[in-house]
Amino acid sequence: MNPLRPIIQSYHGKVLRRYIRKDLNARFAEVKKKRFSLSPPDVGTKGPSSAISLAIDAFFQEKKIEEVSETTELNEDFAATVSHQIRLFLFAGTDTTSSTLAFVYHLLAKHPEVVFRLREEHDQVFGPDPSSVSSLLKAKPTLINQCLYTLAVIKETLRIYPPATNLRQGITGVSLPALNGQLLPTEGLFIIINHQAIHQNPRVWKRANEFLPERWLVSSDHELYPPAGAYRPFDIGSRACIGQTLSLIEMRIALIMTCRTFDSKPAYDEWDRIRARNAGWWTKIDGMLGFGVMNEVRGDRAYQTEKAGTHPSDGYPCRVSLLGCGLSGKKYHIQSASGIKR
């Protein structure tokens, strides 16, 4: 273990706290000025709210008008709590989001017909020039809401490769029914919800093992329509992930920005040759004896592992090529699914 790690973490934590606190105070002053200067009808006007705006609104709701009017900045305890929550909001889903993107690109590589339809949608929404997407999104962020098929691709990937599970504490008087009808008490137990088992259960989903983004675009009377309560990559109800909207926006933007510019293909065969060439003598003996066979899940080398946010096996080795340039593609590696690296 690196002895400097706690010091480094503490330093970066302080930097981040100062940054968030500065923005909190600035937004507090802005909202306070509006609240005490606008006429009553305008005060109640609602618009899009950021996480910081919601926190400031909560502060105003908790305090009396007299207290707020005399306050120049947020209460220290309240600001500290908000800072921790915003840090959690920003970073908790980073790993699972990037892992999901790796599996999105993998499924796209296996389904060229989906890639074609995805690019067609992006052409319709943003025009034929991929280089203009960034400026268009900045000028009109709501364009992302027109990319329904893009969202369907992401949802279907999350169904097949849910990046997390869930844990609930059992309580007295609550039982879960087994398939045979027997009631199983939960008192004194922790209940793990296996999302992958639910998402790929053929008793629940039609064509459960197929990658079908269109299931998220059909009408409620269609056989592919998702069953109620069966889709839960972010879980559902009061304990649902508060970052799911942010995560879905991030993934849509990533696909919109890259789908028409790059093409990626898994490179496990090449990766295996490189690994075999650099393997030690004991690993080579295992291979000769037949013990070195690569693991597969349902015939696919790209499967979820227990590493962090269910990273793809071997970090998902792949080749990425620039479209339209006649390039053979340079060798890249999605290391820990956190980005594409040489």
CSV table of N, CA, C and O in Angstrom, one decimal, residues 145-263:
chain,number,residue,atom,x,y,z
A,145,ASN,N,-32.5,14.6,-26.5
A,145,ASN,CA,-33.8,13.9,-26.2
A,145,ASN,C,-34.4,13.3,-27.4
A,145,ASN,O,-35.4,12.5,-27.3
A,146,GLN,N,-34.0,13.7,-28.6
A,146,GLN,CA,-34.5,13.2,-29.8
A,146,GLN,C,-33.8,11.9,-30.2
A,146,GLN,O,-34.3,11.2,-31.2
A,147,CYS,N,-32.7,11.5,-29.5
A,147,CYS,CA,-32.0,10.3,-29.9
A,147,CYS,C,-32.6,9.1,-29.1
A,147,CYS,O,-32.0,8.5,-28.2
A,148,LEU,N,-33.8,8.7,-29.5
A,148,LEU,CA,-34.5,7.7,-28.8
A,148,LEU,C,-33.8,6.3,-29.0
A,148,LEU,O,-33.8,5.5,-28.1
A,149,TYR,N,-33.4,6.1,-30.2
A,149,TYR,CA,-32.7,4.8,-30.5
A,149,TYR,C,-31.4,4.7,-29.8
A,149,TYR,O,-31.0,3.6,-29.3
A,150,THR,N,-30.7,5.8,-29.6
A,150,THR,CA,-29.4,5.8,-28.9
A,150,THR,C,-29.7,5.4,-27.4
A,150,THR,O,-29.0,4.6,-26.8
A,151,LEU,N,-30.8,5.9,-26.8
A,151,LEU,CA,-31.1,5.6,-25.5
A,151,LEU,C,-31.5,4.1,-25.4
A,151,LEU,O,-31.2,3.4,-24.4
A,152,ALA,N,-32.2,3.6,-26.4
A,152,ALA,CA,-32.7,2.2,-26.4
A,152,ALA,C,-31.5,1.3,-26.4
A,152,ALA,O,-31.5,0.2,-25.8
A,153,VAL,N,-30.4,1.7,-27.2
A,153,VAL,CA,-29.2,0.8,-27.3
A,153,VAL,C,-28.6,0.8,-25.9
A,153,VAL,O,-28.1,-0.3,-25.4
A,154,ILE,N,-28.5,1.9,-25.2
A,154,ILE,CA,-27.9,1.9,-23.9
A,154,ILE,C,-28.7,1.1,-22.9
A,154,ILE,O,-28.2,0.3,-22.1
A,155,LYS,N,-30.0,1.3,-22.9
A,155,LYS,CA,-30.9,0.5,-22.0
A,155,LYS,C,-30.8,-1.0,-22.2
A,155,LYS,O,-30.8,-1.8,-21.3
A,156,GLU,N,-30.7,-1.4,-23.5
A,156,GLU,CA,-30.6,-2.8,-23.8
A,156,GLU,C,-29.3,-3.4,-23.3
A,156,GLU,O,-29.1,-4.5,-22.8
A,157,THR,N,-28.2,-2.5,-23.4
A,157,THR,CA,-26.9,-3.0,-22.9
A,157,THR,C,-26.9,-3.1,-21.4
A,157,THR,O,-26.4,-4.1,-20.9
A,158,LEU,N,-27.6,-2.2,-20.7
A,158,LEU,CA,-27.7,-2.3,-19.3
A,158,LEU,C,-28.6,-3.5,-18.9
A,158,LEU,O,-28.4,-4.0,-17.8
A,159,ARG,N,-29.5,-3.9,-19.7
A,159,ARG,CA,-30.3,-5.1,-19.4
A,159,ARG,C,-29.4,-6.3,-19.5
A,159,ARG,O,-29.4,-7.2,-18.6
A,160,ILE,N,-28.5,-6.4,-20.5
A,160,ILE,CA,-27.7,-7.6,-20.6
A,160,ILE,C,-26.5,-7.6,-19.7
A,160,ILE,O,-26.1,-8.6,-19.2
A,161,TYR,N,-26.0,-6.4,-19.5
A,161,TYR,CA,-24.8,-6.2,-18.7
A,161,TYR,C,-25.0,-5.2,-17.5
A,161,TYR,O,-24.5,-4.1,-17.5
A,162,PRO,N,-25.9,-5.5,-16.6
A,162,PRO,CA,-26.1,-4.6,-15.5
A,162,PRO,C,-24.8,-4.4,-14.7
A,162,PRO,O,-24.3,-5.4,-14.3
A,163,PRO,N,-24.4,-3.2,-14.4
A,163,PRO,CA,-23.1,-3.0,-13.8
A,163,PRO,C,-23.0,-3.1,-12.3
A,163,PRO,O,-22.0,-3.0,-11.7
A,164,ALA,N,-24.2,-3.3,-11.7
A,164,ALA,CA,-24.2,-3.3,-10.2
A,164,ALA,C,-25.3,-4.2,-9.7
A,164,ALA,O,-26.2,-4.6,-10.5
A,165,THR,N,-25.2,-4.6,-8.5
A,165,THR,CA,-26.3,-5.3,-7.9
A,165,THR,C,-26.8,-4.5,-6.7
A,165,THR,O,-26.5,-3.3,-6.5
A,166,ASN,N,-27.7,-5.1,-5.9
A,166,ASN,CA,-28.2,-4.3,-4.8
A,166,ASN,C,-28.4,-5.2,-3.5
A,166,ASN,O,-28.5,-6.4,-3.6
A,167,LEU,N,-28.3,-4.5,-2.4
A,167,LEU,CA,-28.4,-5.2,-1.1
A,167,LEU,C,-29.4,-4.6,-0.2
A,167,LEU,O,-29.5,-3.4,-0.1
A,168,ARG,N,-30.3,-5.4,0.3
A,168,ARG,CA,-31.3,-4.9,1.2
A,168,ARG,C,-31.3,-5.7,2.5
A,168,ARG,O,-31.1,-6.9,2.5
A,169,GLN,N,-31.6,-5.0,3.6
A,169,GLN,CA,-31.7,-5.7,4.9
A,169,GLN,C,-33.1,-6.2,5.2
A,169,GLN,O,-34.1,-5.4,5.0
A,170,GLY,N,-33.2,-7.5,5.5
A,170,GLY,CA,-34.5,-8.0,5.8
A,170,GLY,C,-35.1,-7.5,7.1
A,170,GLY,O,-34.3,-7.0,8.0
A,171,ILE,N,-36.4,-7.5,7.2
A,171,ILE,CA,-37.0,-7.0,8.4
A,171,ILE,C,-38.1,-7.9,8.9
A,171,ILE,O,-38.6,-8.8,8.1
A,172,THR,N,-38.5,-7.8,10.1
A,172,THR,CA,-39.5,-8.6,10.7
A,172,THR,C,-40.9,-8.5,9.9
A,172,THR,O,-41.3,-7.4,9.6
A,173,GLY,N,-41.5,-9.6,9.6
A,173,GLY,CA,-42.8,-9.5,9.0
A,173,GLY,C,-42.8,-9.5,7.5
A,173,GLY,O,-43.8,-9.5,6.8
A,174,VAL,N,-41.6,-9.4,6.9
A,174,VAL,CA,-41.5,-9.3,5.4
A,174,VAL,C,-40.9,-10.6,4.9
A,174,VAL,O,-39.8,-11.1,5.3
A,175,SER,N,-41.6,-11.3,4.0
A,175,SER,CA,-41.2,-12.6,3.4
A,175,SER,C,-41.2,-12.5,1.9
A,175,SER,O,-41.9,-11.7,1.3
A,176,LEU,N,-40.3,-13.3,1.3
A,176,LEU,CA,-40.3,-13.3,-0.2
A,176,LEU,C,-40.8,-14.7,-0.6
A,176,LEU,O,-40.4,-15.7,-0.1
A,177,PRO,N,-41.6,-14.7,-1.7
A,177,PRO,CA,-42.2,-16.0,-2.2
A,177,PRO,C,-41.2,-16.7,-3.1
A,177,PRO,O,-40.6,-16.1,-4.0
A,178,ALA,N,-41.0,-18.0,-2.8
A,178,ALA,CA,-40.2,-18.8,-3.7
A,178,ALA,C,-41.0,-19.3,-4.9
A,178,ALA,O,-42.2,-19.1,-4.9
A,179,LEU,N,-40.4,-19.9,-5.9
A,179,LEU,CA,-41.1,-20.4,-7.1
A,179,LEU,C,-42.2,-21.4,-6.7
A,179,LEU,O,-43.2,-21.5,-7.4
A,180,ASN,N,-42.0,-22.2,-5.7
A,180,ASN,CA,-43.0,-23.2,-5.3
A,180,ASN,C,-44.1,-22.6,-4.4
A,180,ASN,O,-44.9,-23.3,-3.8
A,181,GLY,N,-44.0,-21.3,-4.1
A,181,GLY,CA,-45.0,-20.7,-3.3
A,181,GLY,C,-44.6,-20.5,-1.8
A,181,GLY,O,-45.3,-19.8,-1.1
A,182,GLN,N,-43.6,-21.2,-1.4
A,182,GLN,CA,-43.1,-21.1,0.0
A,182,GLN,C,-42.7,-19.7,0.3
A,182,GLN,O,-42.0,-19.0,-0.5
A,183,LEU,N,-43.1,-19.2,1.5
A,183,LEU,CA,-42.7,-17.8,1.9
A,183,LEU,C,-41.4,-17.9,2.7
A,183,LEU,O,-41.3,-18.7,3.7
A,184,LEU,N,-40.4,-17.2,2.3
A,184,LEU,CA,-39.1,-17.2,3.0
A,184,LEU,C,-38.9,-15.9,3.8
A,184,LEU,O,-38.9,-14.8,3.3
A,185,PRO,N,-38.9,-16.0,5.1
A,185,PRO,CA,-38.7,-14.8,6.0
A,185,PRO,C,-37.4,-14.2,5.8
A,185,PRO,O,-36.4,-14.8,5.5
A,186,THR,N,-37.3,-12.8,5.8
A,186,THR,CA,-36.1,-12.1,5.6
A,186,THR,C,-35.5,-11.6,6.9
A,186,THR,O,-34.4,-11.0,6.8
A,187,GLU,N,-36.1,-11.7,8.0
A,187,GLU,CA,-35.6,-11.2,9.3
A,187,GLU,C,-34.2,-11.7,9.5
A,187,GLU,O,-34.0,-12.9,9.5
A,188,GLY,N,-33.3,-10.8,9.9
A,188,GLY,CA,-32.0,-11.2,10.2
A,188,GLY,C,-31.1,-11.5,9.0
A,188,GLY,O,-30.0,-12.0,9.2
A,189,LEU,N,-31.6,-11.3,7.8
A,189,LEU,CA,-30.8,-11.6,6.6
A,189,LEU,C,-30.6,-10.4,5.7
A,189,LEU,O,-31.3,-9.4,5.9
A,190,PHE,N,-29.6,-10.5,4.9
A,190,PHE,CA,-29.4,-9.5,3.9
A,190,PHE,C,-29.8,-10.1,2.5
A,190,PHE,O,-29.4,-11.2,2.2
A,191,ILE,N,-30.5,-9.4,1.8
A,191,ILE,CA,-31.1,-9.8,0.5
A,191,ILE,C,-30.3,-9.2,-0.6
A,191,ILE,O,-30.3,-8.0,-0.8
A,192,ILE,N,-29.7,-10.0,-1.5
A,192,ILE,CA,-29.0,-9.5,-2.6
A,192,ILE,C,-29.9,-9.7,-3.9
A,192,ILE,O,-30.4,-10.8,-4.1
A,193,ILE,N,-30.1,-8.6,-4.6
A,193,ILE,CA,-30.9,-8.7,-5.8
A,193,ILE,C,-30.0,-8.9,-7.0
A,193,ILE,O,-29.2,-8.0,-7.3
A,194,ASN,N,-30.1,-10.0,-7.6
A,194,ASN,CA,-29.2,-10.4,-8.7
A,194,ASN,C,-29.9,-9.8,-10.0
A,194,ASN,O,-30.7,-10.5,-10.6
A,195,HIS,N,-29.5,-8.6,-10.4
A,195,HIS,CA,-30.1,-8.0,-11.6
A,195,HIS,C,-29.9,-8.7,-12.8
A,195,HIS,O,-30.7,-8.8,-13.7
A,196,GLN,N,-28.7,-9.3,-13.0
A,196,GLN,CA,-28.4,-10.0,-14.2
A,196,GLN,C,-29.3,-11.2,-14.4
A,196,GLN,O,-29.8,-11.5,-15.5
A,197,ALA,N,-29.6,-11.9,-13.3
A,197,ALA,CA,-30.5,-13.1,-13.3
A,197,ALA,C,-31.9,-12.7,-13.7
A,197,ALA,O,-32.6,-13.4,-14.5
A,198,ILE,N,-32.3,-11.6,-13.2
A,198,ILE,CA,-33.7,-11.1,-13.5
A,198,ILE,C,-33.7,-10.6,-15.0
A,198,ILE,O,-34.6,-10.9,-15.7
A,199,HIS,N,-32.7,-9.9,-15.4
A,199,HIS,CA,-32.7,-9.3,-16.8
A,199,HIS,C,-32.6,-10.3,-17.9
A,199,HIS,O,-33.0,-10.0,-19.0
A,200,GLN,N,-32.1,-11.5,-17.6
A,200,GLN,CA,-31.9,-12.5,-18.6
A,200,GLN,C,-32.7,-13.8,-18.3
A,200,GLN,O,-32.4,-14.8,-18.9
A,201,ASN,N,-33.7,-13.6,-17.5
A,201,ASN,CA,-34.6,-14.7,-17.2
A,201,ASN,C,-35.6,-14.9,-18.3
A,201,ASN,O,-36.5,-14.0,-18.5
A,202,PRO,N,-35.6,-16.0,-19.1
A,202,PRO,CA,-36.6,-16.2,-20.2
A,202,PRO,C,-38.0,-16.3,-19.7
A,202,PRO,O,-38.9,-16.2,-20.5
A,203,ARG,N,-38.2,-16.6,-18.4
A,203,ARG,CA,-39.6,-16.6,-17.9
A,203,ARG,C,-40.2,-15.2,-17.8
A,203,ARG,O,-41.4,-15.0,-17.7
A,204,VAL,N,-39.2,-14.2,-17.8
A,204,VAL,CA,-39.6,-12.8,-17.6
A,204,VAL,C,-39.6,-12.0,-18.9
A,204,VAL,O,-40.5,-11.2,-19.2
A,205,TRP,N,-38.5,-12.2,-19.6
A,205,TRP,CA,-38.3,-11.5,-20.8
A,205,TRP,C,-38.4,-12.4,-22.1
A,205,TRP,O,-37.9,-13.5,-22.1
A,206,LYS,N,-39.0,-11.8,-23.1
A,206,LYS,CA,-39.1,-12.5,-24.4
A,206,LYS,C,-37.7,-12.3,-25.1
A,206,LYS,O,-37.2,-11.3,-25.1
A,207,ARG,N,-37.2,-13.4,-25.6
A,207,ARG,CA,-35.9,-13.4,-26.3
A,207,ARG,C,-34.9,-12.8,-25.4
A,207,ARG,O,-34.2,-11.8,-25.8
A,208,ALA,N,-34.8,-13.3,-24.2
A,208,ALA,CA,-34.0,-12.7,-23.2
A,208,ALA,C,-32.5,-12.5,-23.5
A,208,ALA,O,-31.8,-11.6,-23.0
A,209,ASN,N,-32.0,-13.5,-24.3
A,209,ASN,CA,-30.5,-13.5,-24.5
A,209,ASN,C,-30.2,-12.8,-25.8
A,209,ASN,O,-29.0,-12.8,-26.2
A,210,GLU,N,-31.1,-12.1,-26.4
A,210,GLU,CA,-30.8,-11.4,-27.7
A,210,GLU,C,-30.7,-9.9,-27.4
A,210,GLU,O,-31.4,-9.3,-26.5
A,211,PHE,N,-29.8,-9.3,-28.2
A,211,PHE,CA,-29.6,-7.8,-28.1
A,211,PHE,C,-30.6,-7.1,-29.0
A,211,PHE,O,-30.4,-7.1,-30.2
A,212,LEU,N,-31.7,-6.6,-28.4
A,212,LEU,CA,-32.8,-6.0,-29.2
A,212,LEU,C,-33.1,-4.6,-28.7
A,212,LEU,O,-34.1,-4.5,-27.9
A,213,PRO,N,-32.4,-3.6,-29.1
A,213,PRO,CA,-32.8,-2.2,-28.7
A,213,PRO,C,-34.2,-1.8,-28.9
A,213,PRO,O,-34.8,-1.0,-28.2
A,214,GLU,N,-34.8,-2.4,-30.0
A,214,GLU,CA,-36.2,-2.1,-30.3
A,214,GLU,C,-37.2,-2.4,-29.3
A,214,GLU,O,-38.3,-1.9,-29.3
A,215,ARG,N,-36.8,-3.3,-28.3
A,215,ARG,CA,-37.8,-3.6,-27.3
A,215,ARG,C,-38.1,-2.4,-26.4
A,215,ARG,O,-39.1,-2.4,-25.7
A,216,TRP,N,-37.3,-1.4,-26.5
A,216,TRP,CA,-37.5,-0.2,-25.7
A,216,TRP,C,-38.3,0.9,-26.5
A,216,TRP,O,-38.5,2.0,-26.0
A,217,LEU,N,-38.7,0.5,-27.7
A,217,LEU,CA,-39.4,1.5,-28.6
A,217,LEU,C,-40.8,1.0,-29.0
A,217,LEU,O,-41.5,1.7,-29.7
A,218,VAL,N,-41.1,-0.3,-28.6
A,218,VAL,CA,-42.4,-0.8,-29.0
A,218,VAL,C,-43.5,-0.4,-28.1
A,218,VAL,O,-43.3,0.1,-27.0
A,219,SER,N,-44.7,-0.6,-28.5
A,219,SER,CA,-45.9,-0.2,-27.7
A,219,SER,C,-46.1,-1.2,-26.6
A,219,SER,O,-45.6,-2.4,-26.6
A,220,SER,N,-46.9,-0.9,-25.6
A,220,SER,CA,-47.1,-1.7,-24.4
A,220,SER,C,-47.8,-3.1,-24.7
A,220,SER,O,-47.7,-4.0,-23.9
A,221,ASP,N,-48.4,-3.2,-25.9
A,221,ASP,CA,-49.1,-4.5,-26.2
A,221,ASP,C,-48.2,-5.4,-27.0
A,221,ASP,O,-48.6,-6.5,-27.4
A,222,HIS,N,-47.0,-5.0,-27.2
A,222,HIS,CA,-46.0,-5.8,-28.0
A,222,HIS,C,-45.4,-6.8,-27.1
A,222,HIS,O,-45.1,-6.6,-25.9
A,223,GLU,N,-45.0,-8.0,-27.6
A,223,GLU,CA,-44.5,-9.1,-26.8
A,223,GLU,C,-43.1,-8.7,-26.2
A,223,GLU,O,-42.7,-9.2,-25.2
A,224,LEU,N,-42.4,-7.8,-26.9
A,224,LEU,CA,-41.0,-7.4,-26.4
A,224,LEU,C,-41.1,-6.3,-25.4
A,224,LEU,O,-40.0,-6.0,-24.8
A,225,TYR,N,-42.2,-5.8,-25.1
A,225,TYR,CA,-42.3,-4.6,-24.2
A,225,TYR,C,-41.8,-5.1,-22.8
A,225,TYR,O,-42.2,-6.1,-22.3
A,226,PRO,N,-40.9,-4.3,-22.2
A,226,PRO,CA,-40.3,-4.7,-20.9
A,226,PRO,C,-41.4,-4.9,-19.8
A,226,PRO,O,-42.2,-4.0,-19.6
A,227,PRO,N,-41.3,-6.0,-19.1
A,227,PRO,CA,-42.3,-6.3,-18.0
A,227,PRO,C,-42.1,-5.3,-16.9
A,227,PRO,O,-41.0,-4.9,-16.6
A,228,ALA,N,-43.2,-5.0,-16.2
A,228,ALA,CA,-43.1,-4.0,-15.1
A,228,ALA,C,-42.3,-4.6,-14.0
A,228,ALA,O,-42.4,-5.7,-13.6
A,229,GLY,N,-41.4,-3.8,-13.5
A,229,GLY,CA,-40.5,-4.1,-12.4
A,229,GLY,C,-39.4,-5.1,-12.7
A,229,GLY,O,-38.6,-5.4,-11.8
A,230,ALA,N,-39.2,-5.5,-13.9
A,230,ALA,CA,-38.2,-6.4,-14.3
A,230,ALA,C,-36.9,-5.8,-14.7
A,230,ALA,O,-35.8,-6.4,-14.8
A,231,TYR,N,-36.9,-4.5,-15.0
A,231,TYR,CA,-35.7,-3.8,-15.5
A,231,TYR,C,-35.2,-2.9,-14.3
A,231,TYR,O,-35.9,-2.0,-13.9
A,232,ARG,N,-34.0,-3.2,-13.8
A,232,ARG,CA,-33.6,-2.5,-12.6
A,232,ARG,C,-32.1,-2.3,-12.5
A,232,ARG,O,-31.5,-2.6,-11.5
A,233,PRO,N,-31.4,-1.8,-13.6
A,233,PRO,CA,-30.0,-1.6,-13.5
A,233,PRO,C,-29.7,-0.5,-12.5
A,233,PRO,O,-28.6,-0.4,-11.9
A,234,PHE,N,-30.6,0.5,-12.3
A,234,PHE,CA,-30.4,1.6,-11.4
A,234,PHE,C,-31.3,1.3,-10.1
A,234,PHE,O,-31.4,2.2,-9.3
A,235,ASP,N,-31.9,0.2,-10.1
A,235,ASP,CA,-33.0,-0.2,-9.1
A,235,ASP,C,-34.2,0.7,-9.3
A,235,ASP,O,-34.2,1.6,-10.2
A,236,ILE,N,-35.2,0.5,-8.6
A,236,ILE,CA,-36.5,1.2,-8.7
A,236,ILE,C,-37.0,1.6,-7.3
A,236,ILE,O,-36.5,1.1,-6.3
A,237,GLY,N,-37.9,2.5,-7.3
A,237,GLY,CA,-38.5,3.0,-6.1
A,237,GLY,C,-37.7,4.0,-5.4
A,237,GLY,O,-36.9,4.7,-6.0
A,238,SER,N,-37.9,4.2,-4.1
A,238,SER,CA,-37.3,5.3,-3.3
A,238,SER,C,-35.8,5.1,-3.2
A,238,SER,O,-35.1,6.1,-2.9
A,239,ARG,N,-35.3,3.9,-3.4
A,239,ARG,CA,-33.8,3.6,-3.3
A,239,ARG,C,-33.1,3.6,-4.7
A,239,ARG,O,-32.0,3.2,-4.8
A,240,ALA,N,-33.8,4.1,-5.7
A,240,ALA,CA,-33.2,4.1,-7.0
A,240,ALA,C,-32.0,5.1,-7.1
A,240,ALA,O,-32.0,6.0,-6.3
A,241,CYS,N,-31.1,4.8,-7.9
A,241,CYS,CA,-29.9,5.6,-8.1
A,241,CYS,C,-30.2,7.0,-8.5
A,241,CYS,O,-30.9,7.2,-9.5
A,242,ILE,N,-29.7,8.0,-7.7
A,242,ILE,CA,-30.1,9.4,-8.0
A,242,ILE,C,-29.2,9.9,-9.2
A,242,ILE,O,-29.5,10.9,-9.7
A,243,GLY,N,-28.2,9.1,-9.6
A,243,GLY,CA,-27.4,9.5,-10.7
A,243,GLY,C,-27.7,8.9,-12.0
A,243,GLY,O,-27.0,9.1,-13.0
A,244,GLN,N,-28.9,8.2,-12.1
A,244,GLN,CA,-29.2,7.5,-13.3
A,244,GLN,C,-29.4,8.5,-14.5
A,244,GLN,O,-29.0,8.2,-15.6
A,245,THR,N,-30.0,9.6,-14.3
A,245,THR,CA,-30.2,10.6,-15.3
A,245,THR,C,-28.9,11.1,-15.9
A,245,THR,O,-28.7,11.2,-17.1
A,246,LEU,N,-28.0,11.5,-15.0
A,246,LEU,CA,-26.7,11.9,-15.4
A,246,LEU,C,-25.9,10.9,-16.2
A,246,LEU,O,-25.3,11.1,-17.2
A,247,SER,N,-26.0,9.6,-15.7
A,247,SER,CA,-25.3,8.5,-16.3
A,247,SER,C,-25.8,8.3,-17.8
A,247,SER,O,-25.0,8.1,-18.7
A,248,LEU,N,-27.1,8.3,-17.9
A,248,LEU,CA,-27.7,8.1,-19.2
A,248,LEU,C,-27.4,9.2,-20.2
A,248,LEU,O,-27.2,9.0,-21.4
A,249,ILE,N,-27.3,10.5,-19.7
A,249,ILE,CA,-26.9,11.6,-20.5
A,249,ILE,C,-25.5,11.5,-20.9
A,249,ILE,O,-25.1,11.7,-22.1
A,250,GLU,N,-24.6,11.1,-20.0
A,250,GLU,CA,-23.2,10.9,-20.3
A,250,GLU,C,-23.0,9.9,-21.4
A,250,GLU,O,-22.2,10.1,-22.4
A,251,MET,N,-23.7,8.8,-21.3
A,251,MET,CA,-23.5,7.7,-22.3
A,251,MET,C,-24.1,8.1,-23.6
A,251,MET,O,-23.5,7.7,-24.7
A,252,ARG,N,-25.2,8.8,-23.7
A,252,ARG,CA,-25.7,9.2,-24.9
A,252,ARG,C,-24.8,10.2,-25.6
A,252,ARG,O,-24.5,10.1,-26.8
A,253,ILE,N,-24.2,11.1,-24.9
A,253,ILE,CA,-23.3,12.1,-25.5
A,253,ILE,C,-22.0,11.3,-26.0
A,253,ILE,O,-21.5,11.6,-27.1
A,254,ALA,N,-21.5,10.3,-25.2
A,254,ALA,CA,-20.4,9.6,-25.7
A,254,ALA,C,-20.6,8.9,-27.0
A,254,ALA,O,-19.8,8.9,-27.9
A,255,LEU,N,-21.8,8.3,-27.1
A,255,LEU,CA,-22.1,7.6,-28.4
A,255,LEU,C,-22.3,8.6,-29.5
A,255,LEU,O,-21.9,8.3,-30.7
A,256,ILE,N,-23.0,9.7,-29.3
A,256,ILE,CA,-23.3,10.7,-30.3
A,256,ILE,C,-21.9,11.2,-30.8
A,256,ILE,O,-21.8,11.5,-32.0
A,257,MET,N,-21.0,11.4,-29.9
A,257,MET,CA,-19.7,12.0,-30.3
A,257,MET,C,-18.8,11.0,-31.0
A,257,MET,O,-17.8,11.5,-31.7
A,258,THR,N,-19.0,9.8,-30.8
A,258,THR,CA,-18.0,8.8,-31.3
A,258,THR,C,-18.5,7.8,-32.4
A,258,THR,O,-17.7,7.3,-33.2
A,259,CYS,N,-19.8,7.6,-32.4
A,259,CYS,CA,-20.3,6.5,-33.2
A,259,CYS,C,-20.1,6.7,-34.7
A,259,CYS,O,-19.8,5.7,-35.4
A,260,ARG,N,-20.1,7.9,-35.2
A,260,ARG,CA,-19.9,8.2,-36.6
A,260,ARG,C,-18.5,8.5,-36.9
A,260,ARG,O,-18.1,8.7,-38.1
A,261,THR,N,-17.6,8.6,-35.9
A,261,THR,CA,-16.2,8.9,-36.2
A,261,THR,C,-15.3,7.7,-36.0
A,261,THR,O,-14.3,7.6,-36.7
A,262,PHE,N,-15.6,6.8,-35.1
A,262,PHE,CA,-14.7,5.7,-34.9
A,262,PHE,C,-15.5,4.3,-35.1
A,262,PHE,O,-16.7,4.3,-34.9
A,263,ASP,N,-14.7,3.3,-35.3
A,263,ASP,CA,-15.2,2.0,-35.4
A,263,ASP,C,-14.3,1.1,-34.5
A,263,ASP,O,-13.1,1.3,-34.5
